[in-house]
Coordinates of C-alpha atoms in Angstrom, one line a residue:
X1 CA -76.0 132.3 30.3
X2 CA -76.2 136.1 28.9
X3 CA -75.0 136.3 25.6
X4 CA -73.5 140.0 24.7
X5 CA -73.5 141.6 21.4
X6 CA -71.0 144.0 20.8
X7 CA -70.4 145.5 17.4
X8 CA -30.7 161.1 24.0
X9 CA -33.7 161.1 21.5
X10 CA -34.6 157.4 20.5
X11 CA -36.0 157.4 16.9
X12 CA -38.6 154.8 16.5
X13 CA -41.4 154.7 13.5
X14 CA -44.3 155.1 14.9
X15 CA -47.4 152.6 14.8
X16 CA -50.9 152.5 14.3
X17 CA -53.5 150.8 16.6
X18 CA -55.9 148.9 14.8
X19 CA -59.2 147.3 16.8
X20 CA -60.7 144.4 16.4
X21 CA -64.9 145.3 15.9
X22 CA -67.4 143.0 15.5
X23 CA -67.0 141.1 18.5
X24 CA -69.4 138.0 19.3
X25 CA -69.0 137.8 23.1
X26 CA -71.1 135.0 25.2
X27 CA -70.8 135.8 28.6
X28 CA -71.2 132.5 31.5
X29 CA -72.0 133.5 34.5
X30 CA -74.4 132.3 37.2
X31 CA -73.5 135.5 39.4
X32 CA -71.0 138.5 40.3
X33 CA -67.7 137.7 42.4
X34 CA -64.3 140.2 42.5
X35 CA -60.8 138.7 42.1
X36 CA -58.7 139.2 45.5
X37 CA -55.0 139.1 44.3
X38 CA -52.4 137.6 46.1
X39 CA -48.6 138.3 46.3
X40 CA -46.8 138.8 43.0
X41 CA -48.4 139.2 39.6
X42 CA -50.5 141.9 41.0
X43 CA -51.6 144.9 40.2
X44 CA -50.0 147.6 42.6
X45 CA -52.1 150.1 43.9
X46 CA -51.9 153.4 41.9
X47 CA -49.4 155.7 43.8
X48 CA -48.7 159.5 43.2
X49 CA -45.1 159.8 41.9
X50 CA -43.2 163.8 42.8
X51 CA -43.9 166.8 41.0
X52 CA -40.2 166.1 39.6
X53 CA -40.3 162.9 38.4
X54 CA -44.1 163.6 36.6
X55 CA -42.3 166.9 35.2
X56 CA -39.3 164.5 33.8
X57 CA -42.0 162.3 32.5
X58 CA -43.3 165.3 30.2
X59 CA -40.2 166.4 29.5
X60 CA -38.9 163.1 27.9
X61 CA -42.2 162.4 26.0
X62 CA -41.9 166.1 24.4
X63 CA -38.3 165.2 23.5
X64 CA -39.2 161.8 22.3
X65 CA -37.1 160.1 24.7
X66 CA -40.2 157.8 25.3
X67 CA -43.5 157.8 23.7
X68 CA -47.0 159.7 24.5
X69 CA -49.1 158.5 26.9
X70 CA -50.5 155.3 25.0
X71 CA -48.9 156.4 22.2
X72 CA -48.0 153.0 19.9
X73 CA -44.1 152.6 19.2
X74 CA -42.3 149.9 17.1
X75 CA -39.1 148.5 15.4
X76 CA -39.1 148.8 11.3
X77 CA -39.9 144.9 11.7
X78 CA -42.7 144.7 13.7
X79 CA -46.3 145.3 12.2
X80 CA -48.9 145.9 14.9
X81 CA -52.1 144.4 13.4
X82 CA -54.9 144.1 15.6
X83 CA -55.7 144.9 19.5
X84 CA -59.3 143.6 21.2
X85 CA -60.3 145.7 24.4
X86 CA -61.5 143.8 27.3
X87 CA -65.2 143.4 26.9
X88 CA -67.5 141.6 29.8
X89 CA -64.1 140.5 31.7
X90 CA -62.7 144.0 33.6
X91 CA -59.8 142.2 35.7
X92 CA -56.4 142.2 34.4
X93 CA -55.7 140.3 31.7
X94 CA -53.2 137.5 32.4
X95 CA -51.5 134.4 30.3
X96 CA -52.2 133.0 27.0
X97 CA -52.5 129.5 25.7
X98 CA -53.0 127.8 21.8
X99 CA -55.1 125.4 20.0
X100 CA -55.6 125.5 16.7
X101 CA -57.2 128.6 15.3
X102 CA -57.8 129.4 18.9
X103 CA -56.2 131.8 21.8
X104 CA -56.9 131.5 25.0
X105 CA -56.7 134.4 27.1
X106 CA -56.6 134.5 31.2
X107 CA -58.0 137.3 33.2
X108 CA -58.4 138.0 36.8
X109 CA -62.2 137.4 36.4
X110 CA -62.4 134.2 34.1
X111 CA -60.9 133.4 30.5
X112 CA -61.5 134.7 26.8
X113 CA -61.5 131.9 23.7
X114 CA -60.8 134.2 20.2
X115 CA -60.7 132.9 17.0
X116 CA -56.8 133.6 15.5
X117 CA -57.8 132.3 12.1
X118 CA -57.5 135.7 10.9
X119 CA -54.5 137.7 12.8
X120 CA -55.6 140.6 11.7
X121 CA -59.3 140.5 13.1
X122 CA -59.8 138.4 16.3
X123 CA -63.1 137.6 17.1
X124 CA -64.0 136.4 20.5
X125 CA -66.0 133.0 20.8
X126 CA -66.8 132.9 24.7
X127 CA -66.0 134.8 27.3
X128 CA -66.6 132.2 31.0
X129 CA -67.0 134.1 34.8
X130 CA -64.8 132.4 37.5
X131 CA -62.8 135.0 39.1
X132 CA -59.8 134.0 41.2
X133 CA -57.0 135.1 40.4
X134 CA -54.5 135.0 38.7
X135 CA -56.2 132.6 36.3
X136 CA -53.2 130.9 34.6
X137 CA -54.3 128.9 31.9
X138 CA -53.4 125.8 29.9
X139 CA -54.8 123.9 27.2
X140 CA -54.4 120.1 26.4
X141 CA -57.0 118.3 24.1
X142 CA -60.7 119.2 24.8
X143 CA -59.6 120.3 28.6
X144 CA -58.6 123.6 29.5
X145 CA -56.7 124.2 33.0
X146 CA -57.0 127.6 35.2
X147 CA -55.1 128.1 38.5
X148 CA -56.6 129.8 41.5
X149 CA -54.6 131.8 43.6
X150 CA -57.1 133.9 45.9
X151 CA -58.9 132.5 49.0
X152 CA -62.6 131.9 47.4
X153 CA -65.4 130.9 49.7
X154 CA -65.6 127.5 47.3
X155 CA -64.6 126.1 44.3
X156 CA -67.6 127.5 42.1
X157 CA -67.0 130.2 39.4
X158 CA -69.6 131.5 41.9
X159 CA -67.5 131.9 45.0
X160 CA -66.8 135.2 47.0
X161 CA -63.4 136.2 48.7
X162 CA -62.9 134.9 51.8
X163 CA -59.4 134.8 54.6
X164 CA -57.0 132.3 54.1
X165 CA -57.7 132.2 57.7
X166 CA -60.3 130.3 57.7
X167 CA -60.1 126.3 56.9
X168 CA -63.8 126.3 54.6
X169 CA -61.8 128.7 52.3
X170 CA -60.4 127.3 48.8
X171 CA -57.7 127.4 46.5
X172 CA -56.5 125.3 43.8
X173 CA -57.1 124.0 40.2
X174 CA -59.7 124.4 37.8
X175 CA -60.7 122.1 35.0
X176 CA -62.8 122.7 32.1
X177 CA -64.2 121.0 29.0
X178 CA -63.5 123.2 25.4
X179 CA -65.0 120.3 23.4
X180 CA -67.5 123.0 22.6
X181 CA -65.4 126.2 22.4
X182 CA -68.5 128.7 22.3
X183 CA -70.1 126.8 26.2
X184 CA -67.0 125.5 27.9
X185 CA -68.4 123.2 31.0
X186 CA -66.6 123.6 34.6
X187 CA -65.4 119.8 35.1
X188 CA -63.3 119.6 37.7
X189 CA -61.7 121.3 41.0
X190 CA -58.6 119.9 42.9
X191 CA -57.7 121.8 46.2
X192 CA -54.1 122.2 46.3
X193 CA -52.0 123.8 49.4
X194 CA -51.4 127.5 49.4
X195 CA -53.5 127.5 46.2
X196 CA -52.0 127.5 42.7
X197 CA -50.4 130.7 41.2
X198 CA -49.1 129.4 38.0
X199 CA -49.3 125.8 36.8
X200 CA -47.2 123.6 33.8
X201 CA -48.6 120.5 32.2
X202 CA -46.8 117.3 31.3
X203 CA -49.2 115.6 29.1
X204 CA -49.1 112.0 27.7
X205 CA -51.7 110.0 26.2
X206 CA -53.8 109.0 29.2
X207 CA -53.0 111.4 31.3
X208 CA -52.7 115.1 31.6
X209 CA -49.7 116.0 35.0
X210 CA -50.2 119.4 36.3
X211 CA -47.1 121.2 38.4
X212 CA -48.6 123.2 40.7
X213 CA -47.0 126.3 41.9
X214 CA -47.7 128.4 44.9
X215 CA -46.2 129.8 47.8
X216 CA -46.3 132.9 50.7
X217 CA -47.6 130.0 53.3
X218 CA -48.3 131.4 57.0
X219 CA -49.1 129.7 60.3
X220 CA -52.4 131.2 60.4
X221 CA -53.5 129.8 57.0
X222 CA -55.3 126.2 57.8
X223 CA -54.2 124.9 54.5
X224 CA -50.6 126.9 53.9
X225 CA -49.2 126.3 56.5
X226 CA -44.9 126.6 56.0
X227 CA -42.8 124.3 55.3
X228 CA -44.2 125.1 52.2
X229 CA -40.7 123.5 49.8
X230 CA -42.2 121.5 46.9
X231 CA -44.9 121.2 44.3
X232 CA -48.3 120.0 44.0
X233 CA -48.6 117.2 41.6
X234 CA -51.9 116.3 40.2
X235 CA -53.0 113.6 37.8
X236 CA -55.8 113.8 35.8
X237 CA -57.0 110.8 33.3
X238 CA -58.4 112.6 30.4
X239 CA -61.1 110.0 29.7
X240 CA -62.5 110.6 33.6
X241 CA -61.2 114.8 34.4
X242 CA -63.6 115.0 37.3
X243 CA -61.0 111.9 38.8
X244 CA -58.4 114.5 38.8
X245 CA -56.6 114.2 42.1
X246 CA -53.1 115.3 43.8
X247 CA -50.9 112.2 43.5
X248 CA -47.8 113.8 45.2
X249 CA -46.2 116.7 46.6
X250 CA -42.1 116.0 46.0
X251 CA -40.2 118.3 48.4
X252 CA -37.6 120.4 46.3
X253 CA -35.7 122.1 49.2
X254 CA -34.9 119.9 52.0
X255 CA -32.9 122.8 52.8
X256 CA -35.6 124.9 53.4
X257 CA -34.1 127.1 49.9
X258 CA -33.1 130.8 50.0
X259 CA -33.5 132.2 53.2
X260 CA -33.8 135.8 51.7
X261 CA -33.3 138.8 54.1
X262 CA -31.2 139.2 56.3
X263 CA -29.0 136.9 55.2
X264 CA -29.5 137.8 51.6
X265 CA -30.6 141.6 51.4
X266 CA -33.3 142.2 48.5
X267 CA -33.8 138.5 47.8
X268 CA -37.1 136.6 48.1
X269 CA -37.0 133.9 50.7
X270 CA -37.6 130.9 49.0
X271 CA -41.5 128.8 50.5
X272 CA -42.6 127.5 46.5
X273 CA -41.8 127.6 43.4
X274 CA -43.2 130.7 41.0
X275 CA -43.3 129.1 37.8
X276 CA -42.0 126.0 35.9
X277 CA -40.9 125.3 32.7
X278 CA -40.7 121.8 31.1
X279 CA -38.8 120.4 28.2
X280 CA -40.4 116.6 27.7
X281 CA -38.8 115.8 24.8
X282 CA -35.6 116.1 26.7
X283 CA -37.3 115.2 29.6
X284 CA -36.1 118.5 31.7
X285 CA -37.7 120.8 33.5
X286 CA -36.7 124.5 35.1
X287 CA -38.0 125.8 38.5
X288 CA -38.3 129.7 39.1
X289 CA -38.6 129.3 42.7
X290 CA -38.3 133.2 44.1
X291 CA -34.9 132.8 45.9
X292 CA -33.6 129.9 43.9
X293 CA -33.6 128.4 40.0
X294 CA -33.6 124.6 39.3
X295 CA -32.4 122.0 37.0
X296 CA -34.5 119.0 37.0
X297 CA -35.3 115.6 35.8
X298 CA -39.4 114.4 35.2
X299 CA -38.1 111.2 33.5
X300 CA -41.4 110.5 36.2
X301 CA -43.2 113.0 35.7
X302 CA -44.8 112.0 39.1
X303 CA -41.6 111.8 40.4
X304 CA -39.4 114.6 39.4
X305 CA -35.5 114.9 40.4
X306 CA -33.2 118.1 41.2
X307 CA -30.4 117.8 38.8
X308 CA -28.8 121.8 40.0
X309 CA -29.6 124.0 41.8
X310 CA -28.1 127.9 41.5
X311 CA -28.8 131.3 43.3
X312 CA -27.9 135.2 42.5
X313 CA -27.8 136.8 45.4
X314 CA -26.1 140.0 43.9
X315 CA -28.5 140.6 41.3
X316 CA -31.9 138.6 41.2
X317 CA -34.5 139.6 43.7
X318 CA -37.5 137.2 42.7
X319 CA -36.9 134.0 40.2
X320 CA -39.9 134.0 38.3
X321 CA -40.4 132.0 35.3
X322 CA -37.9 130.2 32.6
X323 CA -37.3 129.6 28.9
X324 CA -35.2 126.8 27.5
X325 CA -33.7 126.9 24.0
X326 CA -34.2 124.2 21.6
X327 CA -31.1 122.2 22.0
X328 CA -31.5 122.2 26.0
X329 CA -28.0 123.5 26.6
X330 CA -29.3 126.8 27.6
X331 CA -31.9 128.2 30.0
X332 CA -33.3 132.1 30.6
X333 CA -34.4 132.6 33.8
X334 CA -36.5 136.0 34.7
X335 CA -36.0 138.6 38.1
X336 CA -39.4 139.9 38.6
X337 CA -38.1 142.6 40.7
X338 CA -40.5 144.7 42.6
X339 CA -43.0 141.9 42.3
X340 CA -44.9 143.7 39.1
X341 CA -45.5 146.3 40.9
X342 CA -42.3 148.9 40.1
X343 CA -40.9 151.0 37.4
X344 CA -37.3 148.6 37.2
X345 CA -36.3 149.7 33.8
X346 CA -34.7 152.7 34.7
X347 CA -31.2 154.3 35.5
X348 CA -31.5 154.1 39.1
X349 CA -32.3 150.4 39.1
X350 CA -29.1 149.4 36.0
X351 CA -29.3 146.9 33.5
X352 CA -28.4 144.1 35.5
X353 CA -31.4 144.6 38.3
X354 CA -34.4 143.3 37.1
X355 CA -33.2 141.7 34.5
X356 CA -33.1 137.9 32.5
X357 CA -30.3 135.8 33.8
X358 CA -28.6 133.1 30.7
X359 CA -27.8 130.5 31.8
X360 CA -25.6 127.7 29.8
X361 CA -26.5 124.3 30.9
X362 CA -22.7 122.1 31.0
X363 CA -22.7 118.4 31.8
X364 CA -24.6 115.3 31.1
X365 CA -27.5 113.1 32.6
X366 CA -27.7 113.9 36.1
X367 CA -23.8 115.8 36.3
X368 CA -25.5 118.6 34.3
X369 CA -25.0 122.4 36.0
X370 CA -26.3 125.9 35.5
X371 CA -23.5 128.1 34.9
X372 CA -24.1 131.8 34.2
X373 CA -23.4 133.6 31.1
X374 CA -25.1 137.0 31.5
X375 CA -28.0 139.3 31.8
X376 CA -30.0 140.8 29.4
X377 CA -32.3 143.5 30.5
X378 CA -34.3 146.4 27.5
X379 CA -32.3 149.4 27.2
X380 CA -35.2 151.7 25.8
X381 CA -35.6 154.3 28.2
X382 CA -39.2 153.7 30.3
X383 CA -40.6 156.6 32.4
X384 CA -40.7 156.6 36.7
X385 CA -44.4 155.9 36.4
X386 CA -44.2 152.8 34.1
X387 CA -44.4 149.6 36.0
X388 CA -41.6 147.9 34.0
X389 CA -40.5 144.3 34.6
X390 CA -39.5 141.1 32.8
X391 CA -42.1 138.7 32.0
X392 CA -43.6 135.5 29.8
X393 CA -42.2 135.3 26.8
X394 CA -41.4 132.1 24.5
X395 CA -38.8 131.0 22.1
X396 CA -39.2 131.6 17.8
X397 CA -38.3 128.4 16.4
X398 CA -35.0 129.3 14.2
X399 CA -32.8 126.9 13.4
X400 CA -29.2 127.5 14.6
X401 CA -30.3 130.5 16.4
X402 CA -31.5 131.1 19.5
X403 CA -34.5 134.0 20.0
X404 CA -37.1 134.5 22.0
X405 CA -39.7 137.0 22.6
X406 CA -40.7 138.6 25.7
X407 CA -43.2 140.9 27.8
X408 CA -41.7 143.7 30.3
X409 CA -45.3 144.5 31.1
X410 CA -45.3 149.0 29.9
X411 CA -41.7 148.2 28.5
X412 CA -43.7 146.4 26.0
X413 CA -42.6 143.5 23.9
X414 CA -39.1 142.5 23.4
X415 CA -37.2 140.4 20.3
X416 CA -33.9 139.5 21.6
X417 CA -31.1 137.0 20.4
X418 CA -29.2 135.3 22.7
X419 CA -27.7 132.7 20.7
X420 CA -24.6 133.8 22.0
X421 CA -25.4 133.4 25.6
X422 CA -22.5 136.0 27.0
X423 CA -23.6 138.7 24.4
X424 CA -27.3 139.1 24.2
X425 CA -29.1 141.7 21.7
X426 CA -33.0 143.6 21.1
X427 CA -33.7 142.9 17.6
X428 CA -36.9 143.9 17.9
X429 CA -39.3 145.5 20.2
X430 CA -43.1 147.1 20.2
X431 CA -44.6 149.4 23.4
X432 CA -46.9 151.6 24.4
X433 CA -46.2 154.6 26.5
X434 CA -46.8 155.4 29.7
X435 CA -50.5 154.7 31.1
X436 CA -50.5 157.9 33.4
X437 CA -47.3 160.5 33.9
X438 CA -48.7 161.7 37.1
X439 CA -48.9 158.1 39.0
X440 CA -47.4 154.9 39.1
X441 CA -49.8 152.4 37.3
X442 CA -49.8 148.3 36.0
X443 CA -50.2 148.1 32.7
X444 CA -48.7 146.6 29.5
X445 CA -47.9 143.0 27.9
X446 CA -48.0 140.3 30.8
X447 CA -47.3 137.7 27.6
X448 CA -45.6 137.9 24.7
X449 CA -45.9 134.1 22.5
X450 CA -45.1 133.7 19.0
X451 CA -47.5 131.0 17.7
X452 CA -47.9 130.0 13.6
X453 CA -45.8 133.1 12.3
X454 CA -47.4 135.9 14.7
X455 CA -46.8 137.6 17.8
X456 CA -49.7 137.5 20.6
X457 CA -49.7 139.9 23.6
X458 CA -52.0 139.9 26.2
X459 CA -52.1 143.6 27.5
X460 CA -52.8 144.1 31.7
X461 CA -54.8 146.9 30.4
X462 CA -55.4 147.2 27.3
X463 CA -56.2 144.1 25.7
X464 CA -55.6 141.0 23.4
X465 CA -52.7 142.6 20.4
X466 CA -51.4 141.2 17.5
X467 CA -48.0 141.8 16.0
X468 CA -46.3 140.2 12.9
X469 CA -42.6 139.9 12.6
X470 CA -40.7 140.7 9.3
X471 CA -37.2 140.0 10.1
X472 CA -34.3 137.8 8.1
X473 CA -33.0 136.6 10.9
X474 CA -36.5 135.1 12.4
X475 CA -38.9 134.3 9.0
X476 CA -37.9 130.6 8.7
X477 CA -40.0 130.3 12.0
X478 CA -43.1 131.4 9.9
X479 CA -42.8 127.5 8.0
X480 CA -43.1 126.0 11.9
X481 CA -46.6 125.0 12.5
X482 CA -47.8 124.0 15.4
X483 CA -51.5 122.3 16.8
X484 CA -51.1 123.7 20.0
X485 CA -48.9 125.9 22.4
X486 CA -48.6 126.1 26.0
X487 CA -45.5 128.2 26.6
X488 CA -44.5 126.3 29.9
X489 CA -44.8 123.0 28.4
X490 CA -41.6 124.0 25.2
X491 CA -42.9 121.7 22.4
X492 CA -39.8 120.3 20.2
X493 CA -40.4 122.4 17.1
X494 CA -38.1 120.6 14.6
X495 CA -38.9 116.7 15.7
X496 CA -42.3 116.4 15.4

């Protein structure tokens, strides 16, 4: 263990940056290792855009029709209070997850722990080693969950990169202990096939369930091999983690999903799911599955059943992740077009590219159906070179309305309403500009969670923010207190 001690014009009010210092960093690591990324969620390699698109770029910063580079720009609402750099942990920073006075913060190259007790001035509590990426991360009790989506030589937090080519190789779950949140002990590793990308928990009181999504299988991967239609489902008792085992893997395409190109141009062919979103008070559950979005049942969470099933084959190029509202009759699905790699939020691309899907959900029990309302996609201008895309986000618990905040990676963070589901609005919003003006780069909010009356971002590139909320419309969700948060696993706010 090394422990480090480190001390037209839009008008928009501009915002100060204000770091976190002070830092108490410890550092676990029993040697080096580099993060190999797989497909989507990654960081694309840093390309040279024209001489006339980097001459726009300058043009429309000295105009103010977007900000400076890294220049800090917010709504009259939105109070930026904090940011923490990276420190010992130099991959991209990934998703978030909350437990008490604690944030938990994924990177390419391990996880961060702060201490939220004060908003204004985060202090880190441990930063832990284990690169793989993309290091999605959970929380549940005194265990702490990380997905590994890169072929690793083992399951160690000491493991090098190795092919998906050959069988040794391994991807899958992590499992930690956080019963001590300054030495978190690795537990626990379940291989699952094709790895795990992103993963949602269903707990109850014995158990912990963990969806695992992955996909991109090939015929020369040993262990990924296609079909590759359902989930990993693992099990794991939380008296006895290092039991932790898959327990099924329920096939949600007999179809074989979206076939994608040719048959649909610009539309992922569906081998996985991306992300899912459950809802276990109402015992629901959403499927971004690239090609395809799902309604369905985890009555068993062991067990879980395809109520619907809806494509866009106009509009959405890569289902991505999902966001139910409170009263379950309404479901926001995300287009991660250009894979987080792309500047989307432009005129070329349109505001229904790229863009979040609402979806009203009609019926009851198993006769329920998705049926599309409309799209909602920022309208604040973002330059060529600005990797722009829509991304995590959660709901702010408001009675009677429905509102939910959102990353678009360098479009920043989003407050939008969309309690009417055919007419969605920005009330809010907070960004950075552009990285560089000269080349396209990743950068900006991957997620954007409102958690006990604040607004937490975890920034690609630059780091762990903070942003408070002042707005009529969303301060009764200040009075909504919860113990613990994971976004994918939508807590009933107002029956607890």
């Amino acid at each position: 263990m090394i422990s480090l001690h480190t001390s037209p014009v839009r008008r928009r009010r501009l915002g100060v940056a204000a770091a976190a210092a002070g830092l108490l960093a410890t550092l676990l690591t029993a040697g080096p290792a580099a993060a190999t990324p797989d497909p989507g969620d990654v960081a694309a390699a840093r390309t040279d855009v024209s001489a006339a698109q980097e001459a726009e770029a300058a043009a429309a910063i000295r105009s103010g029709g977007i900000p400076g580079v890294d220049e800090i720009v917010h709504s009259d609402n939105i109070t930026h209070l904090a940011n923490v750099p990276k420190d010992a942990l130099k991959g991209l920073n990934t998703d978030l997850a909350f437990q008490g006075k604690y944030a938990y913060a994924g990177n390419y190259d391990g996880f961060r722990i702060f201490d939220i007790s004060n908003p204004k001035s985060p202090k880190t509590v441990a930063q832990v080693l284990c690169p793989g990426s993309q290091n999605d991360i959970s929380v549940s009790g005194n265990l702490l969950f990380l997905s590994t989506d890169s072929s690793r030589s083992d399951n160690s937090c000491t493991s090098t990169t190795q092919p998906a080519t050959e069988k040794s190789s391994w991807e899958g779950m992590k499992v930690f202990d956080i019963s001590d949140k300054r030495d978190p002990k690795y537990v626990a590793a379940v291989e699952t096939a094709c790895g795990s990308h992103t993963h949602t928990l269903v707990p109850d009181r014995k158990n912990v369930y963990v969806y695992v999504s992955s996909y991109a299988p090939s015929e020369t991967f040993p262990d990924c091999k296609p079909p590759h239609d359902g989930i990993s489902v693992i099990k794991v008792p939380r008296k006895a983690p290092e039991k932790a085992a898959v327990v099924n893997f329920p096939v949600l395409f007999p179809d074989g999903g979206n076939p994608g190109a040719p048959t649909n141009p610009g539309v992922s062919q569906t081998t996985g799911c991306h992300d899912i979103t459950v809802l276990p008070s109402k015992d629901l559950a959403a499927g971004a599955c690239m090609g395809d979005g799902l309604l369905f049942s985890i009555k068993d969470p062991e067990n879980p059943k395809i109520i619907d099933r809806v494509q866009d084959n106009v509009n959405f190029a890569f289902w991505h992740s999902a966001t139910f509202n409170q009263s379950a009759d309404k479901v926001v699905f995300t287009d991660e077009l250009g894979g987080g790699g792309a500047a989307t939020c432009n005129e070329e691309v349109g505001p229904k590219r790229g863009a979040d899907g609402i979806y009203d959900i009609v019926g009851r029990g198993d006769h329920r159906r998705l049926v599309f309302r409309s799209y909602f996609k920022i309208d604040r201008p973002q330059a060529d070179t600005e990797v722009c895309v829509a991304h995590n986000g959660s709901l702010i618990p408001v009675k009677g309305r429905d509102v939910m905040v959102q990353a678009w990676y360098q479009g920043g963070v989003s407050v939008w309403d969309f309690t009417d589901s055919s007419k969605p609005k920005e009330i809010g919003y907070f960004e950075r500009g552009p990285v560089s003006t000269d080349e396209v780069t990743t950068a900006g909010p991957w997620s954007a969670y409102y958690y006990n009356g604040y607004i937490y971002s975890n920034d690609i590139a630059k780091g762990f923010d903070v942003l408070k909320l002042d707005d009529r419309r969303t301060d009764p969700a200040k009075r909504v207190r919860l113990d613990e948060l994971n976004v994918q696993t939508q807590p009933d706010y107002f029956d607890r």
